[in-house]
Coordinates of C-alpha atoms and ligand atoms in Angstrom, one line a residue:
M21 CA -21.7 27.5 -138.1
S22 CA -21.0 26.8 -141.8
D23 CA -24.7 26.0 -142.3
D24 CA -25.4 29.4 -140.9
R25 CA -23.0 31.0 -143.3
T26 CA -24.5 29.0 -146.2
L27 CA -28.1 30.1 -145.1
L28 CA -26.9 33.8 -144.9
N29 CA -25.3 33.6 -148.4
E30 CA -28.5 32.1 -149.8
L31 CA -30.6 34.8 -148.2
L32 CA -28.3 37.6 -149.4
E33 CA -28.6 36.2 -153.0
K34 CA -32.3 36.0 -152.7
Q35 CA -32.4 39.6 -151.4
K36 CA -30.3 40.8 -154.4
A37 CA -32.6 38.9 -156.8
G38 CA -35.8 40.6 -155.7
G39 CA -36.1 40.8 -151.9
L40 CA -37.1 38.5 -149.1
K41 CA -40.7 37.6 -148.5
P42 CA -42.2 37.4 -145.0
S43 CA -42.3 33.7 -145.4
D44 CA -38.6 33.6 -146.1
R45 CA -38.0 35.7 -142.9
Y46 CA -40.2 33.5 -140.8
A47 CA -38.3 30.5 -141.9
I48 CA -35.0 31.8 -140.6
P49 CA -34.4 30.0 -137.2
P50 CA -34.1 32.4 -134.2
Q51 CA -30.4 32.6 -133.3
P52 CA -29.4 31.3 -129.9
M53 CA -27.1 33.3 -127.7
P54 CA -23.7 31.6 -127.4
A55 CA -23.0 31.1 -123.7
Q56 CA -20.4 29.6 -121.4
E57 CA -21.3 26.1 -120.3
A58 CA -23.2 26.1 -117.0
S59 CA -20.8 23.6 -115.3
E60 CA -17.9 25.8 -116.3
R61 CA -19.4 29.2 -115.6
R62 CA -20.5 28.6 -112.0
S63 CA -16.9 28.7 -111.0
N64 CA -15.8 31.8 -112.7
I65 CA -17.1 35.4 -112.8
S66 CA -16.6 36.0 -116.6
E67 CA -19.6 37.0 -118.7
V68 CA -22.1 34.2 -119.3
A69 CA -23.6 35.3 -122.7
Q70 CA -20.8 35.7 -125.2
G71 CA -22.6 37.7 -128.0
Y72 CA -23.6 36.9 -131.6
T73 CA -21.1 36.2 -134.3
E74 CA -21.5 38.4 -137.4
T75 CA -23.3 35.7 -139.3
Q76 CA -25.7 35.2 -136.4
A77 CA -26.4 38.8 -136.0
R78 CA -27.2 39.3 -139.7
L79 CA -29.4 36.2 -139.8
E80 CA -31.3 37.4 -136.8
A81 CA -31.7 40.8 -138.2
M82 CA -33.0 39.4 -141.4
R83 CA -35.9 37.9 -139.3
C84 CA -37.2 41.4 -139.0
L85 CA -40.3 42.1 -141.2
Q86 CA -39.6 45.9 -141.1
C87 CA -43.2 46.5 -140.2
K88 CA -44.5 49.8 -141.3
T89 CA -45.9 50.7 -137.9
A90 CA -42.9 49.2 -136.0
P91 CA -44.7 48.2 -132.9
C92 CA -41.3 47.3 -131.3
M93 CA -40.6 51.0 -131.0
E94 CA -43.6 51.7 -129.0
G95 CA -42.4 49.1 -126.4
C96 CA -39.0 50.9 -126.1
P97 CA -39.0 53.4 -123.2
V98 CA -36.5 55.7 -125.1
R99 CA -38.1 55.1 -128.6
I100 CA -35.0 53.8 -130.4
R101 CA -35.5 53.5 -134.2
I102 CA -35.4 49.8 -133.9
K103 CA -36.3 48.6 -137.3
D104 CA -33.7 51.0 -138.9
F105 CA -30.9 49.7 -136.7
V106 CA -31.9 46.2 -137.2
T107 CA -32.0 46.8 -141.0
A108 CA -28.5 48.3 -140.9
I109 CA -27.2 45.2 -139.2
A110 CA -28.9 43.0 -141.8
E111 CA -27.0 45.0 -144.4
G112 CA -23.7 44.7 -142.6
Q113 CA -23.7 48.5 -141.7
Y114 CA -22.7 48.1 -138.1
G115 CA -21.4 51.6 -137.5
E116 CA -24.7 53.0 -138.8
A117 CA -26.7 50.7 -136.6
L118 CA -24.8 51.9 -133.6
A119 CA -25.2 55.6 -134.6
I120 CA -29.0 55.1 -134.9
I121 CA -29.2 53.5 -131.4
K122 CA -27.1 56.2 -129.9
E123 CA -29.6 58.9 -131.1
N124 CA -31.7 57.7 -128.2
S125 CA -29.7 55.6 -125.9
L126 CA -26.2 56.6 -124.6
L127 CA -25.4 53.1 -123.2
P128 CA -26.2 50.5 -125.8
A129 CA -23.6 47.9 -124.6
V130 CA -25.3 48.1 -121.1
C131 CA -28.9 48.1 -122.4
G132 CA -28.3 45.4 -124.9
R133 CA -27.2 43.2 -122.0
V134 CA -29.5 44.1 -119.1
C135 CA -32.7 45.7 -120.5
P136 CA -35.9 43.5 -119.9
Q137 CA -36.5 43.4 -123.7
E138 CA -39.0 40.5 -123.2
V139 CA -41.4 42.9 -121.6
Q140 CA -40.5 45.9 -123.7
C141 CA -39.7 46.0 -127.4
Q142 CA -39.7 42.3 -127.9
E143 CA -43.0 41.8 -126.3
K144 CA -44.5 43.9 -129.1
C145 CA -42.6 42.4 -132.0
T146 CA -44.8 41.1 -134.8
V147 CA -42.5 38.0 -135.3
G148 CA -43.0 36.9 -131.7
K149 CA -46.8 37.5 -132.1
K150 CA -46.9 35.4 -135.2
F151 CA -45.2 32.5 -133.3
K152 CA -47.2 33.2 -130.1
D153 CA -43.9 33.1 -128.3
V154 CA -41.9 36.2 -127.1
D155 CA -38.7 34.0 -127.2
K156 CA -39.2 33.8 -131.0
A157 CA -39.5 37.7 -131.4
V158 CA -36.6 39.4 -133.2
A159 CA -33.8 39.4 -130.6
I160 CA -33.6 43.2 -130.5
G161 CA -31.5 43.3 -127.3
R162 CA -28.9 40.9 -128.6
L163 CA -28.6 42.9 -131.8
E164 CA -28.2 46.1 -129.8
R165 CA -25.4 44.4 -127.9
F166 CA -23.8 43.2 -131.1
A167 CA -23.8 46.7 -132.7
A168 CA -22.3 48.2 -129.6
D169 CA -19.6 45.5 -129.0
R170 CA -18.8 45.4 -132.7
A171 CA -17.7 49.1 -132.5
G172 CA -14.9 47.6 -130.4
A173 CA -12.7 50.4 -129.2
A174 CA -13.9 53.1 -126.8
P175 CA -17.1 54.9 -127.7
A176 CA -16.8 58.2 -129.5
V177 CA -16.5 61.4 -127.4
P178 CA -19.5 63.7 -128.1
Q179 CA -18.8 67.3 -129.0
V180 CA -19.1 69.9 -126.2
A181 CA -20.5 73.4 -126.9
A182 CA -18.7 76.6 -125.9
P183 CA -18.5 77.3 -122.1
T184 CA -21.7 78.9 -120.8
G185 CA -20.2 79.8 -117.4
K186 CA -22.9 77.7 -115.6
K187 CA -22.2 74.9 -113.2
V188 CA -24.2 71.7 -112.8
A189 CA -23.9 69.2 -109.9
I190 CA -24.9 65.7 -110.6
I191 CA -25.5 63.6 -107.5
G192 CA -24.8 59.9 -107.9
S193 CA -23.3 58.2 -110.9
G194 CA -25.7 55.5 -112.1
P195 CA -27.1 55.4 -115.6
G196 CA -29.5 58.3 -115.2
S197 CA -26.6 60.5 -113.8
I198 CA -24.3 59.4 -116.7
V199 CA -26.8 60.6 -119.3
A200 CA -27.6 63.7 -117.4
A201 CA -24.0 64.6 -117.0
A202 CA -23.2 64.0 -120.7
D203 CA -26.2 65.9 -122.0
T204 CA -25.6 68.9 -119.7
R205 CA -21.9 68.9 -120.5
R206 CA -22.7 68.8 -124.2
A207 CA -24.5 72.1 -123.8
G208 CA -21.3 73.7 -122.6
H209 CA -22.0 73.7 -118.8
E210 CA -19.3 72.9 -116.2
V211 CA -20.5 69.5 -114.8
T212 CA -19.3 67.8 -111.6
V213 CA -20.5 64.3 -110.6
F214 CA -20.5 63.6 -106.9
E215 CA -20.5 59.9 -106.0
A216 CA -20.6 58.4 -102.5
F217 CA -18.7 55.2 -103.4
H218 CA -15.0 55.1 -104.3
K219 CA -15.9 54.1 -107.9
P220 CA -18.6 55.6 -110.3
G221 CA -21.2 53.6 -112.2
G222 CA -24.0 53.1 -109.6
V223 CA -25.8 49.8 -109.6
M224 CA -24.1 48.8 -112.9
V225 CA -20.9 48.6 -110.9
Y226 CA -21.9 47.7 -107.3
G227 CA -25.0 45.6 -107.9
I228 CA -25.2 43.9 -111.3
P229 CA -22.5 41.2 -111.3
E230 CA -19.6 41.0 -113.7
F231 CA -20.9 37.8 -115.2
R232 CA -23.9 39.7 -116.6
L233 CA -22.3 43.2 -117.2
P234 CA -18.5 43.4 -117.5
K235 CA -17.4 46.4 -115.5
A236 CA -15.0 47.4 -118.3
I237 CA -18.0 48.5 -120.3
V238 CA -19.2 50.9 -117.7
Q239 CA -15.8 52.2 -117.1
Q240 CA -15.6 53.1 -120.8
E241 CA -18.6 55.2 -120.5
I242 CA -17.2 57.0 -117.4
D243 CA -14.0 57.6 -119.3
V244 CA -16.0 59.2 -122.1
L245 CA -17.5 61.6 -119.5
K246 CA -14.1 62.4 -118.3
Q247 CA -12.8 63.1 -121.8
M248 CA -15.8 65.4 -122.3
G249 CA -14.5 67.4 -119.3
V250 CA -16.9 66.2 -116.7
E251 CA -15.3 66.2 -113.2
I252 CA -16.0 63.0 -111.2
V253 CA -15.6 63.3 -107.4
C254 CA -15.8 60.0 -105.6
N255 CA -16.2 59.3 -101.8
F256 CA -18.4 62.4 -101.6
V257 CA -21.7 61.8 -99.8
V258 CA -24.1 64.7 -100.6
G259 CA -26.1 65.3 -97.4
R260 CA -23.0 64.6 -95.3
T261 CA -19.9 66.0 -97.1
R262 CA -22.0 68.9 -98.4
T263 CA -25.8 69.4 -98.6
V264 CA -27.7 70.3 -101.7
D265 CA -28.2 73.8 -100.3
Q266 CA -24.5 74.2 -99.7
L267 CA -23.7 73.1 -103.3
M268 CA -26.1 75.7 -104.6
K269 CA -25.7 78.6 -102.2
D270 CA -22.0 78.3 -101.3
D271 CA -20.3 76.3 -104.0
G272 CA -21.9 78.1 -107.0
F273 CA -23.8 75.3 -108.7
D274 CA -26.7 76.7 -110.7
A275 CA -28.6 73.5 -111.1
V276 CA -28.6 70.0 -109.5
Y277 CA -29.6 66.6 -110.7
V278 CA -30.3 64.0 -108.0
G279 CA -29.8 60.5 -109.2
V280 CA -29.1 58.7 -105.9
G281 CA -31.1 55.5 -106.5
A282 CA -32.9 53.1 -104.3
G283 CA -30.3 51.4 -102.3
L284 CA -32.0 51.1 -99.0
P285 CA -32.6 47.3 -98.4
S286 CA -35.8 45.9 -97.0
F287 CA -35.7 43.1 -94.5
M288 CA -38.2 40.4 -93.5
N289 CA -38.6 41.6 -89.9
I290 CA -38.4 38.0 -88.7
P291 CA -36.5 36.6 -85.6
G292 CA -32.9 35.9 -86.3
E293 CA -32.2 38.6 -88.9
H294 CA -29.5 40.0 -86.7
L295 CA -27.4 36.9 -86.8
I296 CA -23.9 36.8 -88.4
G297 CA -24.3 35.4 -91.9
V298 CA -27.5 37.3 -92.8
Y299 CA -26.9 39.8 -95.5
S300 CA -28.9 42.3 -97.5
A301 CA -28.4 41.5 -101.2
N302 CA -27.1 44.9 -101.6
E303 CA -24.3 44.4 -99.1
Y304 CA -23.5 40.9 -100.4
L305 CA -23.3 42.1 -104.0
T306 CA -21.4 45.3 -103.2
R307 CA -18.8 43.3 -101.3
A308 CA -18.6 40.8 -104.2
N309 CA -18.8 43.2 -107.2
L310 CA -17.5 46.6 -106.0
M311 CA -15.0 45.4 -103.5
K312 CA -14.0 42.2 -105.3
A313 CA -14.4 40.0 -102.2
Y314 CA -13.8 37.0 -104.4
N315 CA -10.2 38.1 -104.5
F316 CA -10.0 38.6 -100.6
G317 CA -6.4 38.1 -99.5
K318 CA -5.2 38.3 -103.2
G319 CA -5.4 42.0 -103.6
A320 CA -8.9 42.8 -102.3
D321 CA -9.3 44.1 -98.7
T322 CA -13.0 43.3 -98.2
P323 CA -14.0 39.8 -96.9
I324 CA -17.3 38.0 -97.4
A325 CA -18.6 35.0 -95.5
V326 CA -17.2 31.8 -96.9
S327 CA -20.6 29.9 -97.2
K328 CA -21.4 26.4 -97.9
R329 CA -25.1 26.5 -97.8
V330 CA -27.0 29.7 -98.7
A331 CA -30.6 30.7 -98.8
V332 CA -31.5 33.8 -101.0
L333 CA -35.0 35.2 -100.2
G334 CA -36.8 36.8 -103.1
G335 CA -37.7 36.2 -106.8
G336 CA -36.4 39.3 -108.7
N337 CA -33.3 40.1 -110.6
V338 CA -31.4 41.0 -107.5
A339 CA -32.2 37.6 -105.9
M340 CA -31.0 35.7 -109.1
D341 CA -27.8 37.8 -109.1
A342 CA -27.2 37.1 -105.4
A343 CA -27.8 33.4 -105.8
R344 CA -25.6 33.1 -108.8
T345 CA -22.9 35.1 -107.1
A346 CA -23.0 32.8 -104.0
L347 CA -22.4 29.8 -106.3
R348 CA -19.4 31.6 -107.8
L349 CA -18.1 32.3 -104.4
G350 CA -17.9 28.6 -103.7
A351 CA -21.2 27.7 -102.0
E352 CA -22.0 24.0 -102.4
K353 CA -25.8 24.5 -102.1
V354 CA -27.8 27.6 -103.0
Y355 CA -31.6 27.8 -102.3
L356 CA -33.8 30.4 -103.8
V357 CA -36.7 30.8 -101.5
Y358 CA -39.8 32.5 -103.0
R359 CA -43.2 32.7 -101.5
R360 CA -45.3 32.7 -104.7
S361 CA -45.1 30.5 -107.7
E362 CA -42.5 30.7 -110.5
K363 CA -45.1 32.4 -112.7
E364 CA -45.2 35.4 -110.4
M365 CA -41.4 35.8 -110.2
P366 CA -40.5 39.3 -111.3
A367 CA -37.0 38.3 -112.5
R368 CA -36.2 38.1 -116.2
L369 CA -36.8 34.7 -117.7
E370 CA -33.3 34.5 -119.0
E371 CA -31.9 35.0 -115.5
V372 CA -34.2 32.4 -114.0
H373 CA -33.1 30.0 -116.8
H374 CA -29.4 30.7 -116.2
A375 CA -29.8 30.3 -112.4
K376 CA -31.4 26.9 -112.8
E377 CA -28.9 25.7 -115.3
E378 CA -26.2 26.7 -112.8
G379 CA -27.8 24.5 -110.1
V380 CA -29.7 27.1 -107.9
D381 CA -32.3 25.0 -106.1
F382 CA -35.7 26.9 -106.4
R383 CA -37.8 26.6 -103.4
I384 CA -41.1 28.1 -104.6
L385 CA -44.2 28.6 -102.4
Q386 CA -42.0 28.7 -99.3
N387 CA -41.0 31.5 -97.0
P388 CA -38.9 31.8 -93.8
K389 CA -40.6 32.1 -90.4
R390 CA -37.3 32.6 -88.5
I391 CA -33.6 32.3 -88.9
L392 CA -31.9 29.9 -86.4
G393 CA -28.7 30.6 -84.6
N394 CA -26.0 28.2 -83.3
G395 CA -25.5 29.8 -79.9
D396 CA -22.4 31.8 -81.1
G397 CA -24.5 34.3 -83.0
N398 CA -24.0 32.6 -86.4
V399 CA -26.7 31.4 -88.8
A400 CA -27.4 27.6 -88.4
G401 CA -30.6 27.1 -90.3
M402 CA -33.8 28.7 -91.4
E403 CA -37.3 27.6 -90.3
C404 CA -39.7 27.9 -93.2
L405 CA -43.4 27.5 -94.0
K406 CA -45.0 26.2 -97.1
Y407 CA -47.4 28.5 -99.0
E408 CA -50.3 28.1 -101.5
L409 CA -51.8 30.7 -103.8
G410 CA -55.0 32.5 -102.8
E411 CA -57.1 35.2 -104.5
P412 CA -55.3 38.0 -106.5
D413 CA -54.0 40.9 -104.4
S414 CA -53.8 44.6 -105.3
S415 CA -50.8 43.9 -107.6
G416 CA -53.0 41.5 -109.5
R417 CA -50.8 38.5 -108.5
R418 CA -52.3 35.7 -106.5
R419 CA -51.7 36.2 -102.8
P420 CA -49.4 33.7 -101.1
V421 CA -51.2 32.1 -98.2
P422 CA -49.1 30.2 -95.5
I423 CA -50.2 26.4 -94.9
E424 CA -50.6 26.1 -91.2
G425 CA -48.4 23.4 -89.6
S426 CA -46.2 23.1 -92.7
E427 CA -43.0 24.2 -90.9
F428 CA -39.7 22.6 -92.0
T429 CA -36.0 23.6 -91.6
L430 CA -33.5 24.4 -94.3
D431 CA -29.9 23.6 -93.3
V432 CA -28.1 26.9 -94.3
D433 CA -25.2 29.0 -92.9
T434 CA -25.9 32.1 -94.9
V435 CA -29.2 34.0 -95.6
I436 CA -29.3 36.8 -98.2
V437 CA -32.4 39.0 -98.2
A438 CA -33.3 40.2 -101.6
I439 CA -36.9 41.3 -101.2
G440 CA -36.6 44.8 -102.5
N441 CA -35.0 48.2 -102.0
G442 CA -36.4 51.6 -100.9
A443 CA -35.3 55.1 -101.8
N444 CA -31.9 56.3 -100.4
P445 CA -33.2 58.7 -97.7
L446 CA -30.2 61.0 -97.0
I447 CA -31.0 63.7 -99.6
G448 CA -34.6 63.9 -98.5
Q449 CA -33.6 64.2 -94.9
T450 CA -31.1 67.0 -95.6
T451 CA -32.8 69.1 -98.2
P452 CA -35.6 71.3 -96.7
G453 CA -38.5 71.9 -99.0
L454 CA -37.8 68.9 -101.3
E455 CA -41.1 67.1 -101.8
L456 CA -41.1 63.3 -101.3
N457 CA -44.0 60.8 -101.7
K458 CA -45.0 58.4 -98.9
W459 CA -42.2 55.9 -99.9
G460 CA -39.6 58.6 -99.7
N461 CA -39.2 59.0 -103.5
I462 CA -38.6 62.5 -104.8
V463 CA -41.7 64.0 -106.5
V464 CA -41.0 65.5 -110.0
D465 CA -43.0 66.9 -112.8
E466 CA -43.0 65.6 -116.4
K467 CA -39.6 67.5 -116.9
C468 CA -38.1 65.8 -113.9
K469 CA -38.2 69.1 -112.0
T470 CA -38.5 68.8 -108.2
S471 CA -40.3 71.1 -105.8
L472 CA -37.2 73.2 -105.5
E473 CA -35.9 75.7 -108.1
G474 CA -32.9 74.4 -110.1
V475 CA -33.2 70.9 -108.6
Y476 CA -34.1 68.0 -110.8
A477 CA -34.2 64.3 -110.1
G478 CA -34.5 61.0 -111.9
G479 CA -34.0 57.2 -112.0
D480 CA -34.7 55.0 -109.0
I481 CA -34.8 57.8 -106.5
V482 CA -38.0 59.0 -108.4
L483 CA -39.4 55.8 -109.8
G484 CA -38.6 53.4 -107.0
A485 CA -36.4 50.4 -107.9
A486 CA -36.9 50.4 -111.7
T487 CA -34.6 49.7 -114.7
V488 CA -31.4 51.1 -116.3
I489 CA -33.3 52.3 -119.4
L490 CA -36.0 54.1 -117.4
A491 CA -33.2 55.9 -115.4
M492 CA -31.4 56.8 -118.6
G493 CA -34.7 58.2 -120.0
Q494 CA -35.2 60.4 -117.0
G495 CA -31.6 61.5 -117.1
R496 CA -32.1 62.7 -120.6
T497 CA -35.4 64.5 -119.7
A498 CA -33.9 66.1 -116.7
A499 CA -30.9 67.3 -118.7
A500 CA -33.0 68.9 -121.4
A501 CA -34.9 70.7 -118.6
I502 CA -31.8 71.9 -116.9
N503 CA -30.3 73.2 -120.2
E504 CA -33.6 75.0 -120.9
Y505 CA -33.6 76.4 -117.3
L506 CA -30.0 77.6 -117.4
A507 CA -30.5 79.1 -120.9
S508 CA -33.4 81.1 -119.4
K509 CA -31.1 82.4 -116.7
A510 CA -28.4 83.6 -119.1
Ligands
FAD23 C1 -28.6 43.6 -108.2 C2 -29.4 44.4 -109.2 C3 -29.6 43.9 -110.4 C4 -30.3 44.7 -111.4 N1 -30.5 44.2 -112.6 C5 -31.1 45.0 -113.6 C6 -31.3 44.5 -114.9 O1 -30.9 43.4 -115.3 N2 -31.8 45.3 -115.8 C7 -32.2 46.6 -115.5 O2 -32.6 47.3 -116.4 N3 -32.1 47.1 -114.3 C8 -31.5 46.3 -113.3 N4 -31.4 46.8 -112.0 C9 -32.0 48.0 -111.7 C10 -31.0 49.2 -112.2 O3 -29.8 48.9 -111.9 C11 -31.5 50.5 -111.6 O4 -32.8 50.8 -112.0 C12 -30.6 51.7 -112.1 O5 -29.2 51.4 -111.9 C13 -31.0 53.0 -111.4 O6 -30.2 54.0 -111.9 P1 -30.0 55.4 -111.2 O7 -29.6 56.4 -112.2 O8 -31.2 55.7 -110.4 O9 -28.8 55.3 -110.2 P2 -28.1 53.9 -109.4 O10 -27.6 53.0 -110.4 O11 -29.1 53.6 -108.4 O12 -27.0 54.7 -108.7 C14 -27.2 55.7 -107.7 C15 -25.7 56.1 -107.3 O13 -25.9 57.2 -106.4 C16 -24.9 57.0 -105.3 N5 -25.4 57.7 -104.2 C17 -26.4 57.4 -103.2 N6 -26.6 58.3 -102.4 C18 -25.6 59.3 -102.6 C19 -25.3 60.6 -102.0 N7 -26.0 61.0 -101.0 N8 -24.3 61.3 -102.5 C20 -23.6 60.9 -103.6 N9 -23.9 59.7 -104.2 C21 -24.9 59.0 -103.7 C22 -24.9 55.6 -105.1 O14 -23.7 55.2 -104.5 C23 -24.9 55.0 -106.5 O15 -23.7 54.9 -107.1 C24 -30.8 46.0 -111.0 C25 -30.5 46.5 -109.7 C26 -29.9 45.7 -108.8 C27 -29.7 46.3 -107.4
SF4_24 S1 -42.0 44.6 -134.6 FE1 -40.4 43.1 -134.9 S2 -40.5 42.5 -137.0 FE2 -41.7 44.5 -136.8 S3 -40.1 46.1 -137.2 FE3 -40.0 45.7 -135.0 S4 -38.4 44.2 -134.7 FE4 -39.0 44.2 -136.9

């Protein structure tokens, strides 16, 4: 650590004396993210990655070449002025760094933690290209998190314009909805968020576990909405409690944003999926995260299976989260069963790495054939087949082909299915005239307007299971269109 401090001082001196050359910047070692030890963290739910120190953040920021064309910005779905905020961190101007990020992203503490930077901004970074290794790119996400965390106390409350007399309903309270609510409220409209669960925040609260995204961070953003005057109504299922039509025709809402996400789990459709001990990842994670099942009997009312041997099916972020949660809930053995090879896994590399460090047993090129019961209706094992890779399929990934006669049994008492989620169907089923595509996602134009006047949509319900940053981007686009639409009706 003191070596880092010495290096930083030397670099600051050099900068004062005439500036840093690219060779000086390339010579700065990429700063590793401090993290809880794997052996320790697998038995607690606290955040794994602990954030840069100030010295680390400034050193990492000094690795940035401040490229004229800033290719990193092109890779950012919401076009944050990356090189400017990184420069501000290098100069110790953390408040300014955060202000720059907030021009385009309302939730930097969230995005700095969960955005897939390695396939967005960092993939395009010149420094990563120079070293031919995306892991050696400037750690933009970690710096974003640093700037957000450094601000410490609650985020500033944006100003709200004078009342317009118009009412906006926001359905769902995920990241897209939070941005849509903030931006429409800023314009002076009366905004109400309707959330089906008892707690707002969407997947950031019910899906992504505490050890990756502390819930206090999401709560801070919800508190800001409340301080802006946004009303948040929980336990309110639009399509059941009230329909979109009723909100608009009877309850006086002039515009609606639908941000209900993609929370409909897919299953394998294999024998035995009805057995006790088979969960969708959504249910498993909701019990664990939202309902705090890890505290069952000690303040939490929701139980979860006490599992010893768990198989998680899938290779995405959701599968990693489920596998790592199962370890933290006390499982002795957790298998991650994936039918392609590790190269094809859609999960973020960091999540794969963390899962392995924590002891998740990766069973690649394997897939279940059926789940076995014990006669009492409980899971007692899983019969699997081995696979090999064939020709590329329509997704460009090599097709997994089962190897005949390769059956074997995994000894498990719990199976968590994490093979993807579809659109939540309720709004589509209860809103006549709302155009959906063949997967049940709401069809919108470039302004996020749906086929119905005054109704806008964004996030996973439009994009399919996507990312926090893309949902936020659509929330912003939709809010701008709603503000324009309501201004035209004035
Ligand atoms: C386990 C898991 C891990 C993930 N990890 C990452 C990650 O690391 N990085 C990343 O960028 N993305 C990740 N994602 C994806 C990301 O969380 C989503 O893309 C994003 O949250 C979608 O935002 P959204 O605005 O569409 O709303 P969502 O977050 O999907 O929230 C929708 C909300 O609408 C509510 N709702 C649904 N129906 C109704 C109704 N009829 N009435 C009222 N309310 C309703 C739901 O209860 C929910 O709270 C992950 C997803 C999951 C499931
Ligand atoms: S591409 Fe990388 S080095 Fe260039 S400005 Fe962006 S972060 Fe800095």
